[in-house]
Coordinates of C-alpha atoms and ligand atoms in Angstrom, one line a residue:
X974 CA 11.1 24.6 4.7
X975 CA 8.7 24.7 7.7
X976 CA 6.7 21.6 8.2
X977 CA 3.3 22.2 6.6
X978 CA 4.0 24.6 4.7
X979 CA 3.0 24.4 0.8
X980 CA 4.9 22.4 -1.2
X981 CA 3.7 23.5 -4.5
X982 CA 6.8 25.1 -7.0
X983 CA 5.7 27.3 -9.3
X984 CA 7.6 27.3 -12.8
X985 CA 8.1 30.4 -14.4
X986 CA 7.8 28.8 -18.1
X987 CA 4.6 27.3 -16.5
X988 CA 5.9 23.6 -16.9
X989 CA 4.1 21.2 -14.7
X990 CA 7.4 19.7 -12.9
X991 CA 7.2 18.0 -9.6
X992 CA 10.7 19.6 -7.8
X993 CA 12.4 17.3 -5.1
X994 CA 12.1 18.7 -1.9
X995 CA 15.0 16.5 -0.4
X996 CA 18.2 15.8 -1.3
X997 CA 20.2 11.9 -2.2
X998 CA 22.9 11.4 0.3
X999 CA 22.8 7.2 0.3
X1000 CA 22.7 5.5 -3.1
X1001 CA 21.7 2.0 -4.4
X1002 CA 23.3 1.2 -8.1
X1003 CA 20.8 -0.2 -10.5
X1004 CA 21.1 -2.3 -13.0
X1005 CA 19.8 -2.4 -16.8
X1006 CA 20.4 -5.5 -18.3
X1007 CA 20.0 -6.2 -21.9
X1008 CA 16.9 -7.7 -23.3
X1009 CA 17.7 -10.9 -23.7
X1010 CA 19.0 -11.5 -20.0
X1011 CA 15.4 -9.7 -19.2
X1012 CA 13.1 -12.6 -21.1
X1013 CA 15.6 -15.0 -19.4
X1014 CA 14.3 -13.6 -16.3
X1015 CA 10.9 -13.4 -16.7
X1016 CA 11.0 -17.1 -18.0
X1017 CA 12.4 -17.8 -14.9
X1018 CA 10.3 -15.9 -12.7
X1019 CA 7.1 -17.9 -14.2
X1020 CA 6.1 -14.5 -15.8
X1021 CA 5.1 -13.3 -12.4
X1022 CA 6.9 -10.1 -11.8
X1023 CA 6.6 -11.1 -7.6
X1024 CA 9.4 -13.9 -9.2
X1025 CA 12.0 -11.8 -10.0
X1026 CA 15.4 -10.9 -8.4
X1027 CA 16.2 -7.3 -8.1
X1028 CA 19.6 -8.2 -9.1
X1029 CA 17.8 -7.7 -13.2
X1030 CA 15.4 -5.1 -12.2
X1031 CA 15.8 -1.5 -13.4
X1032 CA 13.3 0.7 -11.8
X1033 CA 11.4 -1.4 -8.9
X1034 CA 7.7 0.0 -9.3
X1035 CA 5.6 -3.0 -7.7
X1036 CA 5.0 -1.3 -4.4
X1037 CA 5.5 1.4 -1.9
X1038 CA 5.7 -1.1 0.9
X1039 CA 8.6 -1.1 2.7
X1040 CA 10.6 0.6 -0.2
X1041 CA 9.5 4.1 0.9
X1042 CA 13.3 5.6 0.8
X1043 CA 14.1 6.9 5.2
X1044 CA 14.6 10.1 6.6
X1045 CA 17.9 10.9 8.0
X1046 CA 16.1 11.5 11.3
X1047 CA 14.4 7.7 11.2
X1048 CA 18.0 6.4 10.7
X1049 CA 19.3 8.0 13.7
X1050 CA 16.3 7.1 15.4
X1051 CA 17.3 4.0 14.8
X1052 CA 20.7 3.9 17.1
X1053 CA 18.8 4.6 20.7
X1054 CA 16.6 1.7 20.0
X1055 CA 16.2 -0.1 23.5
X1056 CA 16.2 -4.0 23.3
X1057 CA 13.7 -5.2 25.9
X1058 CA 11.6 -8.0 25.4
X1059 CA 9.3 -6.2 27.7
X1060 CA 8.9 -2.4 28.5
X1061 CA 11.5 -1.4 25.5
X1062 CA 11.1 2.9 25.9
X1063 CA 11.4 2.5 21.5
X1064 CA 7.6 1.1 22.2
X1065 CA 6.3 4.4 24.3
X1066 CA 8.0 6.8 21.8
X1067 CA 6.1 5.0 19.0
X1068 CA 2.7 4.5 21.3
X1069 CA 3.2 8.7 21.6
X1070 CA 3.6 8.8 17.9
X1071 CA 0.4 7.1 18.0
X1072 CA -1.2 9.9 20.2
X1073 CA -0.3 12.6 18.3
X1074 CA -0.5 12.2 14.8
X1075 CA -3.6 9.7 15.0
X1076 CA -5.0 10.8 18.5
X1077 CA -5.6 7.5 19.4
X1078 CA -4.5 6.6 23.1
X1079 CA -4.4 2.7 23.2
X1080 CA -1.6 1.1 20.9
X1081 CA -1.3 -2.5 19.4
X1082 CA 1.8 -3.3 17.6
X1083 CA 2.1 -6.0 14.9
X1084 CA 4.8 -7.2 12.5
X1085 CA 2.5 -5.7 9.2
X1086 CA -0.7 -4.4 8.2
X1087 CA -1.9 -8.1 7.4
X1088 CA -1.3 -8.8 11.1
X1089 CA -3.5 -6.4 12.3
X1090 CA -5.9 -8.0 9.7
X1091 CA -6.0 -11.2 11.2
X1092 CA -6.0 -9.9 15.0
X1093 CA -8.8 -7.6 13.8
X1094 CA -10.9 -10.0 11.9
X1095 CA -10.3 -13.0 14.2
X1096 CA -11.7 -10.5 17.0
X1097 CA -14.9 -9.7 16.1
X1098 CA -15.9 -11.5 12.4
X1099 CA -18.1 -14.6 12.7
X1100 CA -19.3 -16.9 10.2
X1101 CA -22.4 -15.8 8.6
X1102 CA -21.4 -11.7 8.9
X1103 CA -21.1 -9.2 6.4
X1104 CA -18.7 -6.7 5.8
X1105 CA -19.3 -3.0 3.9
X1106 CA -16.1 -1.6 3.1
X1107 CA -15.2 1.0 -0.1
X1108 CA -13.6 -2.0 -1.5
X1109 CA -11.2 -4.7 -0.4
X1110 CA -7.5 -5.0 -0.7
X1111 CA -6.3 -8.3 -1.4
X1112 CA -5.1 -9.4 2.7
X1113 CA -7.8 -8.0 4.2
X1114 CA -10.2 -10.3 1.9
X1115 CA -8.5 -13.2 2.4
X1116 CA -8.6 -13.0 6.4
X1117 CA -11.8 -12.2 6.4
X1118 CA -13.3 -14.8 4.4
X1119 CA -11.0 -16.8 6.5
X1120 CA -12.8 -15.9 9.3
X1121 CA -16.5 -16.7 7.9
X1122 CA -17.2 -13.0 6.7
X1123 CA -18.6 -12.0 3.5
X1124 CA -17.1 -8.6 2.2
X1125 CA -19.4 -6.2 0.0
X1126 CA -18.1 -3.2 -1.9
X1127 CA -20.5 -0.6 -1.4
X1128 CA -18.4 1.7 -3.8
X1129 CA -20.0 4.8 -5.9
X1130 CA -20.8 4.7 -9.3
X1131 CA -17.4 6.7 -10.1
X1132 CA -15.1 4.6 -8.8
X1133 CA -14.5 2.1 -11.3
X1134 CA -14.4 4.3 -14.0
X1135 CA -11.0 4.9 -15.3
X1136 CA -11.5 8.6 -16.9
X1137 CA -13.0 10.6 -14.1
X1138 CA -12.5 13.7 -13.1
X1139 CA -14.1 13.0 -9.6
X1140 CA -12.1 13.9 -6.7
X1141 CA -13.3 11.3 -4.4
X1142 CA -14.0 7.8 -6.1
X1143 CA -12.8 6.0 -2.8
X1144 CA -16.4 7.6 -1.2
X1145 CA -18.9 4.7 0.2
X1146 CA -22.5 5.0 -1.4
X1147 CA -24.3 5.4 2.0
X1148 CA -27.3 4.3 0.0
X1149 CA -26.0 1.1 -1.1
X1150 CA -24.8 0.9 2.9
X1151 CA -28.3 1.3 4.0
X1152 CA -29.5 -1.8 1.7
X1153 CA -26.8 -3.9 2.8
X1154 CA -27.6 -3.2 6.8
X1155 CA -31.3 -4.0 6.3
X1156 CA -30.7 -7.2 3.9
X1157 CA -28.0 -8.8 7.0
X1158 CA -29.6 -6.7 10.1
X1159 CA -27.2 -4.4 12.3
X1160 CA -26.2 -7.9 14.7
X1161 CA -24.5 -9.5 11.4
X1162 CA -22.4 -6.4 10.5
X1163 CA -19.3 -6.2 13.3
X1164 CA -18.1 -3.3 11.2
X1165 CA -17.9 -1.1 8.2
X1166 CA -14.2 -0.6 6.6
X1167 CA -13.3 2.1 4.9
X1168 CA -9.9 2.1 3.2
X1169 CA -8.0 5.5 3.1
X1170 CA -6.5 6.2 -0.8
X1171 CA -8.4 2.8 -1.9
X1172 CA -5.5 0.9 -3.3
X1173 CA -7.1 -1.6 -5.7
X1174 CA -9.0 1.1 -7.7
X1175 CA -6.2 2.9 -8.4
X1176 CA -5.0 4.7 -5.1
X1177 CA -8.3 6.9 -5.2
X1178 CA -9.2 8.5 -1.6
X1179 CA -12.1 9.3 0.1
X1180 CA -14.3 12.6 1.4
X1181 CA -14.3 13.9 5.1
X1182 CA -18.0 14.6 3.9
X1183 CA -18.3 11.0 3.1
X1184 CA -17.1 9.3 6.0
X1185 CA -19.1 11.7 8.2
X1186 CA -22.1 10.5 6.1
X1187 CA -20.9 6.9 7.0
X1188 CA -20.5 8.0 10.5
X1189 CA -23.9 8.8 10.7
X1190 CA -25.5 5.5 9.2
X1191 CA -22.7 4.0 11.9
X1192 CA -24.4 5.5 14.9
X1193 CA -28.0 5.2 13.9
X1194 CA -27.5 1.6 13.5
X1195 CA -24.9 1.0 16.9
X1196 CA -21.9 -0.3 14.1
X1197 CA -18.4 0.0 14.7
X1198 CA -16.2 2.0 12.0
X1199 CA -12.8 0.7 11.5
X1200 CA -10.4 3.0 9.5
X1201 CA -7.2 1.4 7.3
X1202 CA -4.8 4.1 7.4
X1203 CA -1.8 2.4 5.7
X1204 CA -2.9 4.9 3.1
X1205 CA -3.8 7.8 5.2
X1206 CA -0.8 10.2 4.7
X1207 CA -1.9 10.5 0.9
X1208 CA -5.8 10.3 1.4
X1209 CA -5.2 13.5 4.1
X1210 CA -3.0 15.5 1.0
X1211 CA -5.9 14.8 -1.5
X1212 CA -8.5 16.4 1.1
X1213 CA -6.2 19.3 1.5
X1214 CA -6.3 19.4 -2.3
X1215 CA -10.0 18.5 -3.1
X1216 CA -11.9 19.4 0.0
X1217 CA -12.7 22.8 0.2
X1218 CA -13.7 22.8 3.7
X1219 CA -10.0 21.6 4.2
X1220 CA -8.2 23.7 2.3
X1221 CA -5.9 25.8 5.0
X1222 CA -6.5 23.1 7.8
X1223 CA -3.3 21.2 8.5
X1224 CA -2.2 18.0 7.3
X1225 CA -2.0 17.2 11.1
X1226 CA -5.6 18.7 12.0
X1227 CA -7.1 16.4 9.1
X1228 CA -5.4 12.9 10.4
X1229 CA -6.5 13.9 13.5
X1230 CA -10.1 14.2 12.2
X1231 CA -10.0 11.0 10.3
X1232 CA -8.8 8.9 12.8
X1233 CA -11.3 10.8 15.4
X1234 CA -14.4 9.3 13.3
X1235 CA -13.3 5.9 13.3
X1236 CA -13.4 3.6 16.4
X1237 CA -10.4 1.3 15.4
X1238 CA -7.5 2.8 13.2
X1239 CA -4.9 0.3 11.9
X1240 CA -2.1 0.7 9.3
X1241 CA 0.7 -1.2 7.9
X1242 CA 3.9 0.8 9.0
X1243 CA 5.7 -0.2 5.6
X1244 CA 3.4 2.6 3.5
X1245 CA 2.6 4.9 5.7
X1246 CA 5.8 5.4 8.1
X1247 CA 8.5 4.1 5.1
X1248 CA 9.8 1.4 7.7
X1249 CA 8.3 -1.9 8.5
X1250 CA 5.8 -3.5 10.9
X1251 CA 2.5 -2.3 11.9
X1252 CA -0.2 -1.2 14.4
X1253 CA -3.8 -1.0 15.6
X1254 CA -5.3 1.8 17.9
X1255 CA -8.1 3.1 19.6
X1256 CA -10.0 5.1 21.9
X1257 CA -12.1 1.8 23.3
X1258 CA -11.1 0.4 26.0
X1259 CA -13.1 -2.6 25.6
X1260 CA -12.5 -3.0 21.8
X1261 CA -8.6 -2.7 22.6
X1262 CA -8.8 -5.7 25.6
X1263 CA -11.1 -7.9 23.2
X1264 CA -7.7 -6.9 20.4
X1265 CA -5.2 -7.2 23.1
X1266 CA -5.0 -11.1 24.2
X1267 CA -4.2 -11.8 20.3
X1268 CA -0.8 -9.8 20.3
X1269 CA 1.2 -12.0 22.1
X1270 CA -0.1 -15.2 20.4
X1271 CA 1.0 -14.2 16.9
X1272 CA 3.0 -11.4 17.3
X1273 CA 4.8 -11.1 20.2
X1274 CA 4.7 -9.1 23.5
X1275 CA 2.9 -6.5 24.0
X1276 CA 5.7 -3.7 23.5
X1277 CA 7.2 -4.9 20.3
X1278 CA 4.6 -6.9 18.4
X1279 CA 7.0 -9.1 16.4
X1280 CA 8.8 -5.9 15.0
X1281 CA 12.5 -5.1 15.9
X1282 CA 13.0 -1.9 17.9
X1283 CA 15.1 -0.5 15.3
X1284 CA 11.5 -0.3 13.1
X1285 CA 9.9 0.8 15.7
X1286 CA 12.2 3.5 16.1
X1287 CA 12.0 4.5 12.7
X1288 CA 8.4 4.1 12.6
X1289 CA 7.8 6.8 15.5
X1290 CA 9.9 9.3 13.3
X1291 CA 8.4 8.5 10.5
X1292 CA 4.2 8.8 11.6
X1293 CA 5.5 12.2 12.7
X1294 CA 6.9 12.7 9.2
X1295 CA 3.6 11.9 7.9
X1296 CA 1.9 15.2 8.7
X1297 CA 4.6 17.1 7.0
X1298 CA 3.2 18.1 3.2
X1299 CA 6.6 18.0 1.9
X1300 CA 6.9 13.9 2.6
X1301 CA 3.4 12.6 1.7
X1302 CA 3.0 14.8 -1.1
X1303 CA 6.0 13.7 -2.7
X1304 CA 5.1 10.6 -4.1
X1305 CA 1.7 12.0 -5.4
X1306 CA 3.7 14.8 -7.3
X1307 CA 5.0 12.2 -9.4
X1308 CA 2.4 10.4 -9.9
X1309 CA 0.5 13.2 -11.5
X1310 CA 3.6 13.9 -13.4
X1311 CA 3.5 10.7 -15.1
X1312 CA -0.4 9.6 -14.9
X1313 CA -1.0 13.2 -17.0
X1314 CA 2.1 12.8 -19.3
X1315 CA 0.7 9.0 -20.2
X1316 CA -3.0 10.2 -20.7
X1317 CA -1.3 12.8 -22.9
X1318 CA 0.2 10.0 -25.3
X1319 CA -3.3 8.7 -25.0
X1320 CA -2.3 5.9 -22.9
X1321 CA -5.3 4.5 -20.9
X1322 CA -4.5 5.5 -17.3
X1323 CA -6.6 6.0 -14.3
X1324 CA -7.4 9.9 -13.5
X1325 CA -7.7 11.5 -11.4
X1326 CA -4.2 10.6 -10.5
X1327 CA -4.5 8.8 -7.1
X1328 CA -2.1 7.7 -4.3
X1329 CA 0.5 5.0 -4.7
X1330 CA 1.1 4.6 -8.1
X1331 CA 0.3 5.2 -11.6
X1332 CA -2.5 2.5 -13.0
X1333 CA -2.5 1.4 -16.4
X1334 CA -5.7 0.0 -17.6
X1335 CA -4.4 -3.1 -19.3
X1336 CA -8.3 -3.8 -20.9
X1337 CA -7.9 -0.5 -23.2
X1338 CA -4.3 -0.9 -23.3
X1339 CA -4.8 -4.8 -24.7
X1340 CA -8.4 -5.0 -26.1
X1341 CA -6.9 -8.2 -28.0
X1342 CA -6.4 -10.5 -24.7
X1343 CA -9.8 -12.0 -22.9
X1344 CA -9.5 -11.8 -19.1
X1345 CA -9.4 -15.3 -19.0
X1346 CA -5.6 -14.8 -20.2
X1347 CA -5.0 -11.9 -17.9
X1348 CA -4.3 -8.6 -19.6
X1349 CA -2.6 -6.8 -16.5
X1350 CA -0.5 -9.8 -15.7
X1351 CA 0.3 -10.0 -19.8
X1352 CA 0.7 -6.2 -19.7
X1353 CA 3.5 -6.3 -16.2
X1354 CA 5.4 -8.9 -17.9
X1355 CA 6.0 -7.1 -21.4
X1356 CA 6.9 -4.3 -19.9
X1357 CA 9.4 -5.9 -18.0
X1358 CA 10.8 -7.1 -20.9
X1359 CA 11.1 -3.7 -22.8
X1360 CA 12.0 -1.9 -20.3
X1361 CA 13.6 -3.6 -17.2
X1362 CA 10.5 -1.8 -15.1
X1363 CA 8.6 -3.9 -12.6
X1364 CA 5.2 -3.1 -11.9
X1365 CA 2.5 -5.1 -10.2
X1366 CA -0.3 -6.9 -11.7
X1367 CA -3.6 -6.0 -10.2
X1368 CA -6.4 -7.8 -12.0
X1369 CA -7.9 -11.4 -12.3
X1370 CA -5.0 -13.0 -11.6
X1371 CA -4.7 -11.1 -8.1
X1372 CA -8.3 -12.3 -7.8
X1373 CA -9.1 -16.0 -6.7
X1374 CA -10.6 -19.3 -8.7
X1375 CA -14.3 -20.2 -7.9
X1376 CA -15.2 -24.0 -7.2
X1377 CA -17.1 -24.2 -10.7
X1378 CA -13.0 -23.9 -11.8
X1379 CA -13.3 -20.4 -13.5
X1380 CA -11.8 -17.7 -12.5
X1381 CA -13.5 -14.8 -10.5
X1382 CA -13.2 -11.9 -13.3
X1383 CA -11.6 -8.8 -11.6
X1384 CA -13.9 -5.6 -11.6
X1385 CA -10.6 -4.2 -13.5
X1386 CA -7.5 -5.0 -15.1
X1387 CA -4.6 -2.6 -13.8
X1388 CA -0.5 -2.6 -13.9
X1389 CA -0.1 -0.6 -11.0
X1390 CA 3.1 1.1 -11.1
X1391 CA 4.7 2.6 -7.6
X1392 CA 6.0 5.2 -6.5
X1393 CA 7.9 4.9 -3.5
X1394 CA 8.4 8.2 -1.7
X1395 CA 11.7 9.6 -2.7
X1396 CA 13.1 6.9 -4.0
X1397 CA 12.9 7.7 -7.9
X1398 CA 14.1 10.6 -10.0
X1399 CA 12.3 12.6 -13.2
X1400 CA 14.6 11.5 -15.8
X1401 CA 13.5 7.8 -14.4
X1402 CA 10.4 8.5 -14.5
X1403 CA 10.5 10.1 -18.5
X1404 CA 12.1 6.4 -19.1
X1405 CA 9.5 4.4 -17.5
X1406 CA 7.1 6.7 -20.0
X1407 CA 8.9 6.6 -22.9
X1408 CA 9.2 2.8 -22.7
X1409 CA 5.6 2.3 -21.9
X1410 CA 4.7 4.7 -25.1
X1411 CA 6.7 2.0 -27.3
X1412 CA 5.0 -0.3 -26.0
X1413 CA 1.7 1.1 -26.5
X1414 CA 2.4 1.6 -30.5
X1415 CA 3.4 -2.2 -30.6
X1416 CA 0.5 -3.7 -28.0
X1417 CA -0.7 -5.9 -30.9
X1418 CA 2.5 -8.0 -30.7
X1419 CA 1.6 -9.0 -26.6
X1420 CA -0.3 -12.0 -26.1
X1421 CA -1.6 -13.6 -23.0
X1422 CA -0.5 -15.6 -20.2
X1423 CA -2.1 -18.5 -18.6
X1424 CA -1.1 -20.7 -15.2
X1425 CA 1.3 -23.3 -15.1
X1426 CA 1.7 -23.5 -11.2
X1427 CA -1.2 -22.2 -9.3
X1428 CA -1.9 -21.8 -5.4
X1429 CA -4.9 -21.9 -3.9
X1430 CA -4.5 -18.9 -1.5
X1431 CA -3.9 -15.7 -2.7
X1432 CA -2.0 -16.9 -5.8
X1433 CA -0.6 -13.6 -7.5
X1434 CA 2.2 -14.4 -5.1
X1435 CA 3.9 -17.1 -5.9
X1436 CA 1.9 -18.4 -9.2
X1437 CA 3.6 -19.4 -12.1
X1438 CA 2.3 -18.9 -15.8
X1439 CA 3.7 -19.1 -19.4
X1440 CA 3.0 -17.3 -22.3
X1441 CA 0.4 -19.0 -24.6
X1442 CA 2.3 -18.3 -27.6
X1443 CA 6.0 -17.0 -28.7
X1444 CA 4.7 -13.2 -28.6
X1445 CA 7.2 -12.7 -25.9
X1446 CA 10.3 -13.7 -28.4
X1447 CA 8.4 -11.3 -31.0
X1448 CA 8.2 -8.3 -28.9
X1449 CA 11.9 -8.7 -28.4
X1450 CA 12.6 -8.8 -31.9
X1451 CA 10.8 -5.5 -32.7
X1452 CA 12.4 -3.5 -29.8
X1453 CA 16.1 -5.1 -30.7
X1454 CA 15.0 -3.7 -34.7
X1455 CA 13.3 -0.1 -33.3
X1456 CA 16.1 0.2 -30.5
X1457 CA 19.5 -1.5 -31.7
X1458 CA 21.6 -2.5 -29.0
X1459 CA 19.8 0.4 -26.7
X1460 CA 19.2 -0.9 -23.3
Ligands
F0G2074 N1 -4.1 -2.6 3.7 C1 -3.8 -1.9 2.5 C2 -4.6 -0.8 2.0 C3 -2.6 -2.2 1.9 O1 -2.3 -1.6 0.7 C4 -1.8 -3.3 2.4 C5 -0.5 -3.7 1.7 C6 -2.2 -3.9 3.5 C7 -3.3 -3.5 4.2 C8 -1.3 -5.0 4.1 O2 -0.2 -4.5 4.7 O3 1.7 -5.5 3.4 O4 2.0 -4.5 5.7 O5 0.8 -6.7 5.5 N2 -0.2 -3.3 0.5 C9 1.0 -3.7 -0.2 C10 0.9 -3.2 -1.7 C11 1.4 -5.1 -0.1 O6 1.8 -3.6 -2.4 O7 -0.1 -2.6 -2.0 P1 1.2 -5.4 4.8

């Protein structure tokens, strides 16, 4: 199949089937351990799915970073990697990438997308200044506030709904932006973020409309717009989709544009490239030598960034890969697949069906649990148990404690469930859905969790909780009489 050409299969029993356009020629074994090894595990691991060894995993759903499966072209990519500490050629083909696919001419690499965070925010945040953005992901708040920022989510009234049928609920509310640049004043407002295929609500993108909207506020007011693309491949596919003025531009043609509003672009290469490592770009000269002096402090020189040159090999290949419709819409496909077959069973999910993953909403899902026990994190674990799936909390307990000692309630309580591109098949995915059906007609046996073990810096990481009661030892009793000795 041509590059950019549709993607979309047609059945002719009309089925709504998402068809691989690839085939499996390397293959990892997987294991499905019986139950009771799984509560062993999830003991173990603190009931913080980040805790657990893949060695008792099933399907690995807690993210698309760095578990995007290669292309056979980024793994021979990967063999004319040139080691050079200095002036390695792997760094110009990727810097070329760069040019192409975002049109951006001066290239900073960096081991991840956090990296770019701090090199970013370090650069140009000062105590005291605020920061508009769609909404935050977890990094990008934490390095920010680190650096004496304030973050506000100027985000429409959509967004946060779970049922919506609105295309774009990662748009900025340019009215809310307005309010925010007259309360701090243009000098305490270094930039405005906007976050392609807005991970935390559910992997919902944003309009070209609306970031020309934002552009617009941007220039009247002399701000800076900086664009995180470790999302963008997906957020380009939903314009295609959603946006009619888009709809028979090329996947290539609307990157381009994207990146062309923004002054600053940076992305962590372990979404949107399926490698590792990272990178920020622009057109500025003088933005890009006020960037440049941090890269060999924490990162490492100039042409490698603390990546090897192997990734940056693969990540060249792989931005390239990013404008063809058959890779980025892959992993969208399937999340449809399984976001409509779960509203179906009248599972509370987010729709529209975003980038990323599919989102449970644990609040609907678990009415019974207050936040202050943390319904996601409740909500990852049990399924865990039931079905050897590992998804990713994102709710309170990804959010932080305040001084008075309580904890910051998350706007919403979500088990995000990834999708890596390529890497899972349909009859996985009917599993994962079939499991998380069972567990929707027993939710009244879950409980909640609290903390046990709890860091002060982003602590969804490496916190440890318990179960406040035996529901876990119950739940496993009603699967082991429903299921037998099923796996
Ligand atoms: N920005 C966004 C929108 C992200 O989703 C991530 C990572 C980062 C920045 C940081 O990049 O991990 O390379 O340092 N998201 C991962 C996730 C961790 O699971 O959603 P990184």
């Amino acid at each position: 199949m041509d590059q950019n050409s549709s993607p979309k299969v047609k059945f002719f029993s009309g089925e709504q089937i998402p068809v691989e356009l690839h085939k499996v020629r390397i293959v990892q074994k997987l294991h499905l351990k019986p139950i009771d090894e799984r509560l062993k595990a999830i003991k173990q691991g603190g009931f913080n799915t980040f805790l657990l060894n893949t060695a008792d995993i099933f399907l690995d759903m807690l993210t698309d970073s760095g578990t995007n499966a290669m292309s056979d072209n980024q793994q021979a990519s990967m063999l004319q990697a040139d080691d050079a500490y200095a002036g390695s050629q792997s760094f110009y083909r990727m810097e070329a990438a760069i040019k192409e696919v975002f049109g951006k001419e001066l290239v900073l690499p960096v081991h991840q997308g956090r990296a770019a965070e701090n090199v970013i925010s370090k650069t140009f945040i000062k105590p005291g200044d605020a920061i508009p953005m769609n909404y935050h992901f977890t990094t990008t708040k934490a390095h920010m506030e680190l650096n004496g920022g304030e973050i506000f989510e100027i985000f429409t009234e959509e967004a946060l709904k779970i049922k919506s049928k609105h295309p774009f609920k990662g748009n900025i509310d340019i009215h809310k932006l307005r309010e925010l640049i007259a309360r701090f004043g243009k000098e305490h407002i270094p930039f405005i973020r906007m976050e392609a295929s807005t991970n935390l609500i559910g992997g919902q993108p944003f309009s070209i409309a609306n970031m020309r909207e934002v552009r617009k506020v941007a220039d009247e007011f002399g701000i800076m717009m900086v664009l995180d693309a470790s999302l963008i491949g997906e957020n380009a596919w939903f314009i295609k989709q959603r946006e009619a003025e888009f709809a028979t531009t090329s996947i290539k043609e609307i990157l381009r544009t994207m990146c062309g509003i923004c002054d600053i672009v940076y992305f962590s290469s372990r979404k949107v490239s399926s490698t590792r490592g990272g990178g920020i770009c622009t057109n500025n000269k003088d933005l890009y030598m006020q960037m440049r002096e941090l890269i060999p402090l924490y990162e490492g020189f100039l042409t490698y960034g603390g990546m090897s040159v192997r990734e940056i090999e693969a990540m060249a290949v792989g931005l390239y890969e990013t404008t063809d419709e058959t890779v980025i819409s892959q992993s969208p496909g399937f999340i449809e697949y399984a976001v409509n077959e779960l509203d179906r069973l009248g599972i509370p999910v987010i729709t529209p069906a975003g980038a990323l993953g599919a989102h449970v909403d644990a609040m609907s899902f678990l009415p019974h649990i207050p936040q202050s026990e943390y319904p996601a994190g409740a909500l990852a674990a049990a399924l865990y148990i039931i079905s050897g799936c590992r998804g990713m909390e994102r709710g309170t307990i990804s959010s932080v404690r305040l001084e008075n000692g309580e904890d910051l309630l998350a706007d919403m309580e979500l088990l995000r469930l990834a999708f890596p591109r390529r890497v899972f098949t349909l009859s996985q995915t009917k599993f994962l859905i079939d499991r998380i059906n069972w567990l929707y007609q027993n939710r009244e046996l879950v409980g909640g969790l609290k903390f046990t073990e709890e860091p002060k810096v982003l602590r969804f990481f490496m916190g440890r909780l318990d179960a406040v009661s035996d529901w876990p030892e119950k739940l496993v009793a009603k699967f082991k009489q429903d299921f037998g000795d099923s796996l």
